[in-house]
Amino acid sequence: MKDTYGREISYLRLSVTELCNLRCRYCMPEDGVLKKRHEDMLSHEEMVLAVRAAASLGVTKLRITGGEPLVKPDIVSLCGELSGIEGIRELCMTTNGTLLPKLAAPLREAGVDRLNISLDTLDESKYHRITRRGELSQALEGIESALREDFAKIKINAVLIGGFNDDEIPALAALTRHYPVDVRFIELMPMYDSGDFGPEAFIPYTVVKEKLPELEPVKADGGVAKLYRLPGAQGNIGLISPVSAHFCAQCNRIRITADGKIKPCLHSSEEISLKGMSLEEMKQTLCRAILEKPQWHGELSYSERSHADRTMNQIGG
Ligand code: SAM
């Protein structure tokens, strides 16, 4: 289905929980989130229904996100059901990877095709600092476990944070030499409550090109990342610039939060509830949300912050 600006909406990001086993400083408050009532969240059945409704409107790519999707107890059976929905051609997941040692194989079996694994640093103490509790070894073991399964693609996502990991750009990029993975650097987005980062933390994607002059351009694959490759590497380097060079004109996505709100745009406060609806009502509501998708997300900067009105773990990134 096309939105008012002619964009074909074919990509749904479904957040399956707001809860997470980490507390990344740019994403989530230190003391977690106020746990909502079970009945206020989308049920397993409603999630399946919402994806069926979206697929009937032309969504072909589904990404499961969170919070941390792997802390959801029924995640494997949910993925099994979602991957079987007619029209869904690609089932992807974004995860911090720490629970993949146990779950990589069952997820692949359940039909998950692609994984994005978040990893902002290769330094043990910095990993603990940015996640406020995580252990780097668990994330790395998660990546190793995923690499043993035959996922169609594994991408490592690093949020670019000036003064924190800009010195690690070459080391993170070198993962594409050692493993068959893509590494993507994503500009830090100024959510209304994204930790204690000062203006210096918000660095543009062009810093990566300055640090890696040997990068060779690669033909775009239809996604939002500008693609490059290190000579001789096995995977691409993707640069994602929601702040310094927005890609709203190519935005083909809608989001559904774990509490059942459709977000036509990540950075808008507009939300439309799906909770408690039938398949037909969900279809109509999704149509309305797609038609209300704004043309662009408005100025984003350290001083012009997102209007999302939620922390990222409550949206799904
Ligand atoms: N827990 C999972 C994970 O860590 O990948 C999935 C949810 S997380 C909200 C999804 C993605 O959003 C992660 O790659 C995370 O780094 C990114 N993210 C969260 N807050 C962000 C921010 N303020 N700016 C840029 N990316 C952000």
mmCIF file of C-alpha atoms and ligand atoms in Angstrom, residues 20 26-27 65-69 94-96 118 157 159 186-189 191 194 312 316-317, ligand 1:
data_model
loop_
_atom_site.group_PDB
_atom_site.id
_atom_site.type_symbol
_atom_site.label_atom_id
_atom_site.label_comp_id
_atom_site.label_asym_id
_atom_site.label_seq_id
_atom_site.Cartn_x
_atom_site.Cartn_y
_atom_site.Cartn_z
ATOM 1 C CA CYS A 20 15.381 -5.653 28.244
ATOM 2 C CA TYR A 26 20.940 6.155 24.889
ATOM 3 C CA CYS A 27 17.939 3.837 24.876
ATOM 4 C CA THR A 65 12.468 -5.863 17.954
ATOM 5 C CA GLY A 66 11.995 -4.598 21.516
ATOM 6 C CA GLY A 67 13.096 -4.007 24.345
ATOM 7 C CA GLU A 68 15.036 -7.190 23.947
ATOM 8 C CA PRO A 69 12.947 -9.656 21.931
ATOM 9 C CA THR A 94 17.183 -6.935 16.083
ATOM 10 C CA THR A 95 18.758 -8.188 19.313
ATOM 11 C CA ASN A 96 21.596 -7.377 21.668
ATOM 12 C CA SER A 118 23.795 -4.484 18.471
ATOM 13 C CA ASN A 157 24.841 -2.426 14.505
ATOM 14 C CA VAL A 159 25.581 3.466 17.452
ATOM 15 C CA ILE A 186 24.134 4.461 13.055
ATOM 16 C CA GLU A 187 24.032 8.090 14.114
ATOM 17 C CA LEU A 188 22.944 8.594 17.710
ATOM 18 C CA MET A 189 19.375 9.877 17.668
ATOM 19 C CA MET A 191 15.449 11.006 21.865
ATOM 20 C CA SER A 194 18.466 9.555 25.705
ATOM 21 C CA MET A 312 13.652 3.787 22.246
ATOM 22 C CA GLY A 316 11.801 -0.699 19.033
ATOM 23 C CA GLY A 317 14.372 1.480 17.261
HETATM 24 N N1 SAM B 1 17.421 -4.895 22.376
HETATM 25 C C1 SAM B 1 17.617 -4.988 20.978
HETATM 26 C C2 SAM B 1 18.985 -4.453 20.581
HETATM 27 O O1 SAM B 1 19.752 -4.059 21.464
HETATM 28 O O2 SAM B 1 19.299 -4.462 19.401
HETATM 29 C C3 SAM B 1 16.526 -4.386 20.107
HETATM 30 C C4 SAM B 1 15.925 -3.081 20.509
HETATM 31 S S1 SAM B 1 16.978 -1.669 20.362
HETATM 32 C C5 SAM B 1 15.843 -0.384 20.816
HETATM 33 C C6 SAM B 1 17.094 -1.510 18.611
HETATM 34 C C7 SAM B 1 18.224 -0.663 18.103
HETATM 35 O O3 SAM B 1 17.983 0.684 18.437
HETATM 36 C C8 SAM B 1 19.584 -1.024 18.657
HETATM 37 O O4 SAM B 1 20.475 -1.279 17.590
HETATM 38 C C9 SAM B 1 19.988 0.222 19.407
HETATM 39 O O5 SAM B 1 21.366 0.431 19.388
HETATM 40 C C10 SAM B 1 19.221 1.302 18.645
HETATM 41 N N2 SAM B 1 19.033 2.529 19.416
HETATM 42 C C11 SAM B 1 18.445 2.685 20.609
HETATM 43 N N3 SAM B 1 18.453 3.978 21.005
HETATM 44 C C12 SAM B 1 19.076 4.669 20.005
HETATM 45 C C13 SAM B 1 19.401 6.043 19.800
HETATM 46 N N4 SAM B 1 19.092 6.990 20.704
HETATM 47 N N5 SAM B 1 20.017 6.380 18.651
HETATM 48 C C14 SAM B 1 20.347 5.439 17.716
HETATM 49 N N6 SAM B 1 20.063 4.130 17.853
HETATM 50 C C15 SAM B 1 19.438 3.746 18.982
#
